[in-house]
PDB file of C-alpha atoms in Angstrom:
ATOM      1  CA  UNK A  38      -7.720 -19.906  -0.030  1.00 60.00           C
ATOM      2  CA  UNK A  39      -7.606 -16.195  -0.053  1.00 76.00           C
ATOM      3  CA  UNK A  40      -5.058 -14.733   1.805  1.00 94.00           C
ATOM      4  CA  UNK A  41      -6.691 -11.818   2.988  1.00 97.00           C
ATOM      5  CA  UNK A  42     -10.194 -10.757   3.697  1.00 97.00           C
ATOM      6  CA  UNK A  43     -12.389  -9.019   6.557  1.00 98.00           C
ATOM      7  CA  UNK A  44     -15.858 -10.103   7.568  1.00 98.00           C
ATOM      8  CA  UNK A  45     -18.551  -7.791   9.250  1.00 98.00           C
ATOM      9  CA  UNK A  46     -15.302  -5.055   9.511  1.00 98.00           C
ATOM     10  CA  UNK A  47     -16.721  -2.504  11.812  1.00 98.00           C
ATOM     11  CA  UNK A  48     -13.695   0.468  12.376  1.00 98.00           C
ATOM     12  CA  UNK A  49     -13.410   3.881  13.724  1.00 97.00           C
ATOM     13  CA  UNK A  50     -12.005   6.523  16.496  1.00 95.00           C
ATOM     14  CA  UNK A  51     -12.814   7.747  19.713  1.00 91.00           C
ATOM     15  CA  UNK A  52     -16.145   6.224  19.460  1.00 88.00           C
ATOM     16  CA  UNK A  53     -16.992   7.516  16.038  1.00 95.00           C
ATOM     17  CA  UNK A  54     -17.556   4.559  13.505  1.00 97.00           C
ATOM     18  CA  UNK A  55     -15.970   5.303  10.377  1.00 97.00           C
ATOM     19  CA  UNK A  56     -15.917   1.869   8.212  1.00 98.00           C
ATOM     20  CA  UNK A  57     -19.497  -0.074   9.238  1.00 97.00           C
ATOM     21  CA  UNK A  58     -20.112  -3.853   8.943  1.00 98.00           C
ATOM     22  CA  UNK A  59     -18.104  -4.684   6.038  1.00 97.00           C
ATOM     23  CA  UNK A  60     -17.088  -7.424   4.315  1.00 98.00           C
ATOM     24  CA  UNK A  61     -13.690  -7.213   1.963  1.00 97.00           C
ATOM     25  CA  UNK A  62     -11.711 -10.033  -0.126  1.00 97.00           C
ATOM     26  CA  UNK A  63      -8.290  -8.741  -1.192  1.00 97.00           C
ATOM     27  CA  UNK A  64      -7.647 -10.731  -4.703  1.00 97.00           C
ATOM     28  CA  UNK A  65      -4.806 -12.678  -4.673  1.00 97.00           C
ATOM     29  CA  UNK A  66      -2.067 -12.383  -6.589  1.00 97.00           C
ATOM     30  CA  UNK A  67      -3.601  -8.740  -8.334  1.00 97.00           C
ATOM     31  CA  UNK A  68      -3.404  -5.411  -7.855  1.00 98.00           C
ATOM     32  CA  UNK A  69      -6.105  -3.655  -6.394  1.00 98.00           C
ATOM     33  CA  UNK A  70      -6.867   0.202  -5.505  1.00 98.00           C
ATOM     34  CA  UNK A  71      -8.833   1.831  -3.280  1.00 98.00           C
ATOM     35  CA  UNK A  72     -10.326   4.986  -4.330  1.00 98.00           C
ATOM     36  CA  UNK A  73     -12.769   7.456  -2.850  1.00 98.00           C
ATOM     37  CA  UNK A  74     -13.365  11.259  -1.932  1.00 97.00           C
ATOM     38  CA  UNK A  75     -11.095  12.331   1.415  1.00 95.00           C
ATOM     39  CA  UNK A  76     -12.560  11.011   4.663  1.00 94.00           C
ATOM     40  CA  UNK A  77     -14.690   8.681   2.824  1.00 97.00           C
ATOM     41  CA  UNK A  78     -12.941   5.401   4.695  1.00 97.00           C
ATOM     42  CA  UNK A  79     -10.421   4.196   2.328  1.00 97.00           C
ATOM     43  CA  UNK A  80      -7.135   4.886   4.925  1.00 97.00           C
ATOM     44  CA  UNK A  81      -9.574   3.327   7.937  1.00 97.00           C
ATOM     45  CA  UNK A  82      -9.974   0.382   6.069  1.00 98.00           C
ATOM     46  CA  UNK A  83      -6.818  -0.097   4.972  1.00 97.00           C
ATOM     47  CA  UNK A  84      -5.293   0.321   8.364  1.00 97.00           C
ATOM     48  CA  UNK A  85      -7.694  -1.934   9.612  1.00 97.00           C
ATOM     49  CA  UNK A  86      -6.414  -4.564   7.165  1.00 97.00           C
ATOM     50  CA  UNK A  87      -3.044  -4.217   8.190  1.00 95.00           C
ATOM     51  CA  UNK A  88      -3.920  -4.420  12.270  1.00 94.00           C
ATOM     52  CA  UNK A  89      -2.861  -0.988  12.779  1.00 94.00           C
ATOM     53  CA  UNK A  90      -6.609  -0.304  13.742  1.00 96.00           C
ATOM     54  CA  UNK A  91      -8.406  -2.750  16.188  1.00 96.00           C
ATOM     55  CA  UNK A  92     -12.002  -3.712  15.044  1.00 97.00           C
ATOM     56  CA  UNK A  93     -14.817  -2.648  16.810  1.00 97.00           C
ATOM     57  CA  UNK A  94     -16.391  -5.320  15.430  1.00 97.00           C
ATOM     58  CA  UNK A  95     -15.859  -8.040  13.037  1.00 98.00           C
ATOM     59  CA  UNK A  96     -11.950  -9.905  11.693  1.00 98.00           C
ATOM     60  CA  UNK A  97      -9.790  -9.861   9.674  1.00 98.00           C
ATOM     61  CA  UNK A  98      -8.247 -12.784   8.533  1.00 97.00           C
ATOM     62  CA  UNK A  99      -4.455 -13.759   7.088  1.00 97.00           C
ATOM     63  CA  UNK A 100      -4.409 -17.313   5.420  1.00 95.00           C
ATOM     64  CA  UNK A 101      -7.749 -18.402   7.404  1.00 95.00           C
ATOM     65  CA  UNK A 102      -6.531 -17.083  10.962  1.00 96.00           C
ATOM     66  CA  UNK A 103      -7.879 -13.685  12.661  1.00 96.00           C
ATOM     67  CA  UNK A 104      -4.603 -11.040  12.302  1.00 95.00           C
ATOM     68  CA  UNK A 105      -5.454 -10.974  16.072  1.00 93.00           C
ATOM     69  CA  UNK A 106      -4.439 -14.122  17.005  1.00 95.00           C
ATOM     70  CA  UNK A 107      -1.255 -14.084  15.108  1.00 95.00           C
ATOM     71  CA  UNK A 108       1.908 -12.173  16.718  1.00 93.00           C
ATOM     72  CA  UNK A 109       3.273  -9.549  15.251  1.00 90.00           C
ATOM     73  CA  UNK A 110       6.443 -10.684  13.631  1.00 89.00           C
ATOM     74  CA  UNK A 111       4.006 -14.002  11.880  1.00 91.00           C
ATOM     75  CA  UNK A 112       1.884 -10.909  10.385  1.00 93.00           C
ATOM     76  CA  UNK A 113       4.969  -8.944   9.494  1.00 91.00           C
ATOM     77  CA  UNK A 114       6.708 -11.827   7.598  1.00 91.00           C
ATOM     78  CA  UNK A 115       4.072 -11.918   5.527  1.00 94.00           C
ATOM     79  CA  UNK A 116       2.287  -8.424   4.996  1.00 95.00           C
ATOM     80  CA  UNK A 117       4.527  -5.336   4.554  1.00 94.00           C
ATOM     81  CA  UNK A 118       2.772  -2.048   5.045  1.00 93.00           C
ATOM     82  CA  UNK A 119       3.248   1.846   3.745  1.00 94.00           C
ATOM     83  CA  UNK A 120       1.328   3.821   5.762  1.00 92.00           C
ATOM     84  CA  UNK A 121       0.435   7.383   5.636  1.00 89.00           C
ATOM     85  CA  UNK A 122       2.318   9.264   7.802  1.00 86.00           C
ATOM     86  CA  UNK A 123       5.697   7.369   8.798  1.00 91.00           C
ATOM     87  CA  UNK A 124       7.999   8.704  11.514  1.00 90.00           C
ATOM     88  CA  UNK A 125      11.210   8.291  11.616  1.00 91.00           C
ATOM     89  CA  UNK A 126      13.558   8.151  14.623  1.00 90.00           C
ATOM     90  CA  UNK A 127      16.056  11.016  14.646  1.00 90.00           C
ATOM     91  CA  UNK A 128      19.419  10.997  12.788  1.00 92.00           C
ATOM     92  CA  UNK A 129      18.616   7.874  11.215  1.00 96.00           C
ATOM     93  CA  UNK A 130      19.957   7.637   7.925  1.00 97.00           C
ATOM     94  CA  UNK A 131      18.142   6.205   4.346  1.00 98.00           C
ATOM     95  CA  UNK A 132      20.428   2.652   4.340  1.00 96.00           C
ATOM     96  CA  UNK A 133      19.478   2.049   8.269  1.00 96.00           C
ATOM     97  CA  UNK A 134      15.874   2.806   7.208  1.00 96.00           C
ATOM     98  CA  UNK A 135      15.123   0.846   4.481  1.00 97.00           C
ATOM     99  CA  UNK A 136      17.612  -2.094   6.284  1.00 95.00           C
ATOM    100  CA  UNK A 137      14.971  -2.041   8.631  1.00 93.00           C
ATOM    101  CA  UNK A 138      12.910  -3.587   6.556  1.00 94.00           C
ATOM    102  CA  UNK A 139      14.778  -6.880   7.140  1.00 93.00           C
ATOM    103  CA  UNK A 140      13.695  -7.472  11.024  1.00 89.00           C
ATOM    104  CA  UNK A 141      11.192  -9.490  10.212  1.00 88.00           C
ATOM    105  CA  UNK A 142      13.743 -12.043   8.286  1.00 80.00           C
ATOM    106  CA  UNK A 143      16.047 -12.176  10.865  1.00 73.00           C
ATOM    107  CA  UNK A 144      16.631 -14.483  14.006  1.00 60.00           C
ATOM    108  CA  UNK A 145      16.687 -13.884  17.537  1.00 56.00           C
ATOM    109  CA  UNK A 146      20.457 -12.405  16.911  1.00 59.00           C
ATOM    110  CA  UNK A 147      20.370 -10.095  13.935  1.00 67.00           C
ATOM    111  CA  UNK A 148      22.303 -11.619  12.105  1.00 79.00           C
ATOM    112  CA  UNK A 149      22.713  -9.701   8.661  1.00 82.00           C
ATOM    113  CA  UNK A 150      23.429 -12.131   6.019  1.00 88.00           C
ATOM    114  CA  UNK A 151      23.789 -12.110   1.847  1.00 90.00           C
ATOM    115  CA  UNK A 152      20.184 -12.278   1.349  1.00 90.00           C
ATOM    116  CA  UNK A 153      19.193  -9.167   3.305  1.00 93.00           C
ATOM    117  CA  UNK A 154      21.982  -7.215   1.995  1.00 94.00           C
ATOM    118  CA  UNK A 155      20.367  -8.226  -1.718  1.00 95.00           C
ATOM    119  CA  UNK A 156      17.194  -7.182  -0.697  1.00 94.00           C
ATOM    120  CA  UNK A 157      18.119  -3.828   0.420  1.00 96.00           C
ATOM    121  CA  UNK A 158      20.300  -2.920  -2.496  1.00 97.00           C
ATOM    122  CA  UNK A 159      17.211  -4.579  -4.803  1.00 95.00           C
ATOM    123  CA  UNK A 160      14.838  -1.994  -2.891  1.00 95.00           C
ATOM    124  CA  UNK A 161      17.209   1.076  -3.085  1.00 96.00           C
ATOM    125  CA  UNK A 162      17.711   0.352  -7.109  1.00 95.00           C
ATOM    126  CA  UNK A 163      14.279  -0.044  -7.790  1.00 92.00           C
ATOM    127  CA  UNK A 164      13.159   2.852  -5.592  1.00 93.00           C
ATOM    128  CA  UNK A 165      15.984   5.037  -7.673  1.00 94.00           C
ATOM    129  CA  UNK A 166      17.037   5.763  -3.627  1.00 96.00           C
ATOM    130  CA  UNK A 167      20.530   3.996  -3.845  1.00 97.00           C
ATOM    131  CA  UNK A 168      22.716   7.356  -4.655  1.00 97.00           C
ATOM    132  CA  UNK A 169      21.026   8.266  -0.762  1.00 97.00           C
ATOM    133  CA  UNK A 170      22.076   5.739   1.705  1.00 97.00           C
ATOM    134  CA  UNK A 171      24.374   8.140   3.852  1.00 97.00           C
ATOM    135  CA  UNK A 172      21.691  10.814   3.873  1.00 97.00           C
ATOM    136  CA  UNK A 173      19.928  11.731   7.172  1.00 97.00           C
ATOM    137  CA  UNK A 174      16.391  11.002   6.624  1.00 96.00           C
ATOM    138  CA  UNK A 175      15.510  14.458   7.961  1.00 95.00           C
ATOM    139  CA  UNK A 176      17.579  16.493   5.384  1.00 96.00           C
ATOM    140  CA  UNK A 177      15.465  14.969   2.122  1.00 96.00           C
ATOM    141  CA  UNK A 178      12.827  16.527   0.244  1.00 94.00           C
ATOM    142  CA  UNK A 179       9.043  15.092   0.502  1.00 92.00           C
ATOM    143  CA  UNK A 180       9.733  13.205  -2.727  1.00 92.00           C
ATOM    144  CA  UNK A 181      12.634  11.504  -1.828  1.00 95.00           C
ATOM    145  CA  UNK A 182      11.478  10.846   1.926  1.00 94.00           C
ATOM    146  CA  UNK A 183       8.426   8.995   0.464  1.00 93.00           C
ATOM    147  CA  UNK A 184      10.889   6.928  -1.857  1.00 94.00           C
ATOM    148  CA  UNK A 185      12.872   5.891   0.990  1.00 96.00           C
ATOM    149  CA  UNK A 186      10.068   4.570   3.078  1.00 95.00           C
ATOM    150  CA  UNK A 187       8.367   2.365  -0.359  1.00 94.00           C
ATOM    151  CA  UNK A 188      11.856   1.040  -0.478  1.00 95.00           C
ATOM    152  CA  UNK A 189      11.864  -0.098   3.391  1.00 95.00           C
ATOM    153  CA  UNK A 190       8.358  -1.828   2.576  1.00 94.00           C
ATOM    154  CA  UNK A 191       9.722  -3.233  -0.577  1.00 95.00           C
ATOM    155  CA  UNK A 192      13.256  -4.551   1.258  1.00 95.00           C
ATOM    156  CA  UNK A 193      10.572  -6.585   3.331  1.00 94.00           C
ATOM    157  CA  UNK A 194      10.123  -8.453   0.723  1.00 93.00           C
ATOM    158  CA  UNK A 195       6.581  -9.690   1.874  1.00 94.00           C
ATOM    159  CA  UNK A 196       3.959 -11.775  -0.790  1.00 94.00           C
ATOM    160  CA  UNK A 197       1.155  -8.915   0.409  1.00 97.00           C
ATOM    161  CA  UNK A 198       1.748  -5.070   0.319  1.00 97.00           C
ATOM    162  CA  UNK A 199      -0.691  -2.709   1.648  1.00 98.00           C
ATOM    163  CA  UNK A 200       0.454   1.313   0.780  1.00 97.00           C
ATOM    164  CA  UNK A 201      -1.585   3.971   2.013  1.00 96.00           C
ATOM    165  CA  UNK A 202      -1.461   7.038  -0.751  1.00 95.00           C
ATOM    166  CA  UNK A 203       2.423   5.801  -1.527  1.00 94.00           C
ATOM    167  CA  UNK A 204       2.175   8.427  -4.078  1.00 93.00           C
ATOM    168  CA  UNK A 205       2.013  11.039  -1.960  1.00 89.00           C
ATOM    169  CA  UNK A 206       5.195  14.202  -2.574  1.00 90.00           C
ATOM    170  CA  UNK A 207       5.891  12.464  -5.651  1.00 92.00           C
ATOM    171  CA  UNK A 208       6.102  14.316  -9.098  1.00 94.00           C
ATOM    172  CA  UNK A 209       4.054  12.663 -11.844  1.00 94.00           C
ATOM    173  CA  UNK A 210       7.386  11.321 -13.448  1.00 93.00           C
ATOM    174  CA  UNK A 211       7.793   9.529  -9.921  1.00 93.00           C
ATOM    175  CA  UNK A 212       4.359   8.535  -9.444  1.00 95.00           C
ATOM    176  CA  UNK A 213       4.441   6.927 -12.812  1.00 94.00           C
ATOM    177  CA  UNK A 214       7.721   5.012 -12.047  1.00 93.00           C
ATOM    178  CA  UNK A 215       6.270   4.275  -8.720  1.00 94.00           C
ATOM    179  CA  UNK A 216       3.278   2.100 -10.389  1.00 95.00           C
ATOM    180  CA  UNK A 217       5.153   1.041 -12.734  1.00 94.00           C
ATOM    181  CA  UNK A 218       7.428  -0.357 -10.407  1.00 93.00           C
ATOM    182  CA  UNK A 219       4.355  -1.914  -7.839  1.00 95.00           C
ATOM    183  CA  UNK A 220       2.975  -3.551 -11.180  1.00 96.00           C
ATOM    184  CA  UNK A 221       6.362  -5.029 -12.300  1.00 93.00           C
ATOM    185  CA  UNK A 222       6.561  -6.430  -8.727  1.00 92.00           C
ATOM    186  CA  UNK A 223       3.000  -7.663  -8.606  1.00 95.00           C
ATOM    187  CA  UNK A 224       3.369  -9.140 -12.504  1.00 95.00           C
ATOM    188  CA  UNK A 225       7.172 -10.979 -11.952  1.00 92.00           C
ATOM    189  CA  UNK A 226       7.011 -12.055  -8.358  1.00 91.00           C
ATOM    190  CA  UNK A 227       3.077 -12.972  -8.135  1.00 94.00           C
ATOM    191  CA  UNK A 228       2.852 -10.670  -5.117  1.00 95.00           C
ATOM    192  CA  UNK A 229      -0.398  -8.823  -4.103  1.00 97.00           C
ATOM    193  CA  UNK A 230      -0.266  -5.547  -3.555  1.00 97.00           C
ATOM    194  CA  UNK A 231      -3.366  -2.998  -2.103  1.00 98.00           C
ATOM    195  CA  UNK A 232      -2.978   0.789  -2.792  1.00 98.00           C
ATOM    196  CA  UNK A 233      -4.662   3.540  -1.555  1.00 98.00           C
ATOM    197  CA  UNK A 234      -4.297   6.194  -4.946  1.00 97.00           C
ATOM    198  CA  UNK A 235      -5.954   9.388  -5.575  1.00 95.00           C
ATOM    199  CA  UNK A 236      -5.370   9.655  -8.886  1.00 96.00           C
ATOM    200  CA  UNK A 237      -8.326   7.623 -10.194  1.00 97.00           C
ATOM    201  CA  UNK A 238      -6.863   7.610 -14.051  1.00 98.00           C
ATOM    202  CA  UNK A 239      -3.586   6.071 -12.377  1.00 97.00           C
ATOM    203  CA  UNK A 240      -5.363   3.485 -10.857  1.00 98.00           C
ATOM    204  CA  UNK A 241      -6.966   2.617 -13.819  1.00 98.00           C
ATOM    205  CA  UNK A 242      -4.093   2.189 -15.591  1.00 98.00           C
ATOM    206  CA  UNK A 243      -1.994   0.450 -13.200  1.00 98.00           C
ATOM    207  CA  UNK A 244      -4.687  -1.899 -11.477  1.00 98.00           C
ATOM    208  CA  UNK A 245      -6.914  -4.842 -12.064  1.00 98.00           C
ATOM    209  CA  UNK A 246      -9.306  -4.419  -9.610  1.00 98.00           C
ATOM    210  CA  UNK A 247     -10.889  -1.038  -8.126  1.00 98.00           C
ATOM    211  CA  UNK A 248     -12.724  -0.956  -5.026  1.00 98.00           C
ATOM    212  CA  UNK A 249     -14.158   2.657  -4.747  1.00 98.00           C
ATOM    213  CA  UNK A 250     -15.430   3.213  -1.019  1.00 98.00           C
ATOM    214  CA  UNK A 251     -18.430   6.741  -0.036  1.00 98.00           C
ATOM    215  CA  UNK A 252     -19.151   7.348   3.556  1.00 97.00           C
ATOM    216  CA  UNK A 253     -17.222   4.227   4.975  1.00 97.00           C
ATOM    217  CA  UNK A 254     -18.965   1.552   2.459  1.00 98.00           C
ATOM    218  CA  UNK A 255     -17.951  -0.077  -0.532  1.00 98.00           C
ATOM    219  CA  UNK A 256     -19.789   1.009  -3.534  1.00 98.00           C
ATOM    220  CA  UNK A 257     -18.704  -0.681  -6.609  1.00 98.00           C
ATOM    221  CA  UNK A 258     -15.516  -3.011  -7.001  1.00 98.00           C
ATOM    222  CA  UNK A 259     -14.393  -4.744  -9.550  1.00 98.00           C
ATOM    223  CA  UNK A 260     -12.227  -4.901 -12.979  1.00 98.00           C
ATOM    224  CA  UNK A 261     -11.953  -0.583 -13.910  1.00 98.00           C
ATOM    225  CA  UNK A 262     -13.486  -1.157 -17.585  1.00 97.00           C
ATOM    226  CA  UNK A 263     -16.526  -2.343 -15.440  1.00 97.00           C
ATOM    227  CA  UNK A 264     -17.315  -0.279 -12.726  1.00 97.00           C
ATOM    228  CA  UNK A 265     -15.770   3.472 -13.444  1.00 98.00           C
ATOM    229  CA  UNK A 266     -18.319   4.955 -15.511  1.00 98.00           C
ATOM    230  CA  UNK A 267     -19.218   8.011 -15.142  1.00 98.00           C
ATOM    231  CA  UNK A 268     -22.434   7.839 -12.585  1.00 98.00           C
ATOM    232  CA  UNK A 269     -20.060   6.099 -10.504  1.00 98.00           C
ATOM    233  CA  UNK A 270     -17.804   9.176 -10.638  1.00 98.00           C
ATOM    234  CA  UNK A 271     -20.607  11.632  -9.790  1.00 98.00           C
ATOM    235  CA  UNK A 272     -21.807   9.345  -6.580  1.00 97.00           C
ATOM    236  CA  UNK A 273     -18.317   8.763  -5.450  1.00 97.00           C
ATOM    237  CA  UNK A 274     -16.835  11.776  -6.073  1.00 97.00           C
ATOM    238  CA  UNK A 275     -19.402  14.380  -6.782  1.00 96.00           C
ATOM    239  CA  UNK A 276     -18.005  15.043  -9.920  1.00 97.00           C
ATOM    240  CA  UNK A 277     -19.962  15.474 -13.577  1.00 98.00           C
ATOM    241  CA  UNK A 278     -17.252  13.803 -15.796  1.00 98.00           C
ATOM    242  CA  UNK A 279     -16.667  12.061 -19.171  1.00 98.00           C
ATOM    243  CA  UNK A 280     -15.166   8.543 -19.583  1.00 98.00           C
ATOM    244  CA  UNK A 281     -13.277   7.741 -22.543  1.00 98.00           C
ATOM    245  CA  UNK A 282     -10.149   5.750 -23.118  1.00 98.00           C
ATOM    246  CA  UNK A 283      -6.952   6.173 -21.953  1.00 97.00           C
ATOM    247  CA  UNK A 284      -4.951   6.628 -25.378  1.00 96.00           C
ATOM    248  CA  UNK A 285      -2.230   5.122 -24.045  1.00 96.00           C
ATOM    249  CA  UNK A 286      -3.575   2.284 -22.171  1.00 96.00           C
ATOM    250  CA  UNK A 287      -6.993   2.063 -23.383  1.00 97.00           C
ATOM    251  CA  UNK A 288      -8.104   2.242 -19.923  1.00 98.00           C
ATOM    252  CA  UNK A 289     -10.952   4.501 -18.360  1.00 98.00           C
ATOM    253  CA  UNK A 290      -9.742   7.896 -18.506  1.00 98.00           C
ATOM    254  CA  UNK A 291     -11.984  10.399 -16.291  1.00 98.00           C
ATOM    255  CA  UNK A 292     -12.484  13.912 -18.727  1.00 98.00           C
ATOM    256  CA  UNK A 293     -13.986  16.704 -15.517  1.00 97.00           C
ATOM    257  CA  UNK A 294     -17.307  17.958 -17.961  1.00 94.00           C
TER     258      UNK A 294
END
């Protein structure tokens, strides 16, 4: 069974429909990016997927059940979520963020055990956010910030992952690492992990599967060899470009003409 998928997904605002009728399969066990031109959907959706955004019309659905019928801490156990713009409380410092990301895990007492405190220091390692813990949240730079907040998601420990643009304030050393990392993660521990990424040669390189979203519909999805070609890039991103591979990966590469 597929874990996660939408049917007839209608989302949007203020009474301004912004994702219309539309049906989505997350693939198990892969990595998959969304990708698109800004306002074109791909946040809506993705915060639609993760019941931060009630339908107007349509489900979602987690293991065969509607995210709506399921409370919050079932959904949380399961599907750990990066989105856009996090706040955090005031004077909160980087371990008691990212030790947040336990809650789920824990019983009606909080009671912090071995495996929690693992998972944390796992998160801060991987996240390169372990020489941080006693910082204030408010006193790090973008960069780091964003670092802190992938390694509450990751200290979740959940088998899905949904990020919204978690390279956002990195540096392109971090954004590789970043990827690197999510791909690692999705490769060693089977665990399926949805992206939002504006970097479309990234998400080439780092993903299997590429869903690439114009005016609130999906417009091609599938492997990246297969659907970014360059008529793909002009319609999606109103951009004349070359494709070629990646010399690295031998991925798509997208050359601007």
């Amino acid at each position: 069974m597929t874990r996660l998928r939408a049917e007839g997904l209608t989302l949007g605002y203020d009474g301004r429909t912004v994702v219309p009728n539309l049906d989505v399969t997350v693939l198990d066990r892969k990595m998959t990016a969304i990708v698109g031109a800004n306002a074109c959907g791909k946040s809506t959706l993705l915060r639609g997927l993760a019941r931060l955004l009630p339908p107007k019309d349509g489900a979602v659905y987690l293991d065969g059940r509607s995210l709506a019928d399921l409370s919050t801490l079932d959904v949380a156990k399961v599907l750990g979520l990066l989105p856009q713009t996090p706040v955090a409380p005031d004077g909160i410092t980087v371990a008691d963020l990212v030790s947040r990301g336990r809650y789920p895990h824990q019983g009606w007492f909080r009671r912090w055990t071995a495996g929690d405190h693992d998972a944390v220091a796992r998160a801060l390692e991987a996240t390169g956010t372990a020489d941080l813990v006693d910082r204030p949240i408010r006193e790090l730079s973008g960069g780091q910030r964003q670092r802190v907040w992938v390694a509450m998601a990751l200290a979740q420990d959940t088998d899905l992952l949904l990020l919204d643009e978690p390279t956002t304030f990195l540096d392109i050393n971090h954004q590789v690492e970043l990827l690197r990392l999510l791909r690692a993660l999705n490769a060693e521990s089977g665990k399926t992990i949805v992206a939002v990424l504006h970097d479309l040669n990234l998400a080439c390189r780092f993903c299997d599967h590429i869903i690439a979203m114009a005016d609130g519909a999906i417009v091609a999805e599938g492997p990246p060899a297969e659907v970014v070609t360059a008529a793909l890039v002009e319609k999606v991103f109103g951009m004349a470009c070359l494709i070629v591979p990646d010399p690295v990966a031998g991925t798509p590469m997208v050359v601007p003409a």
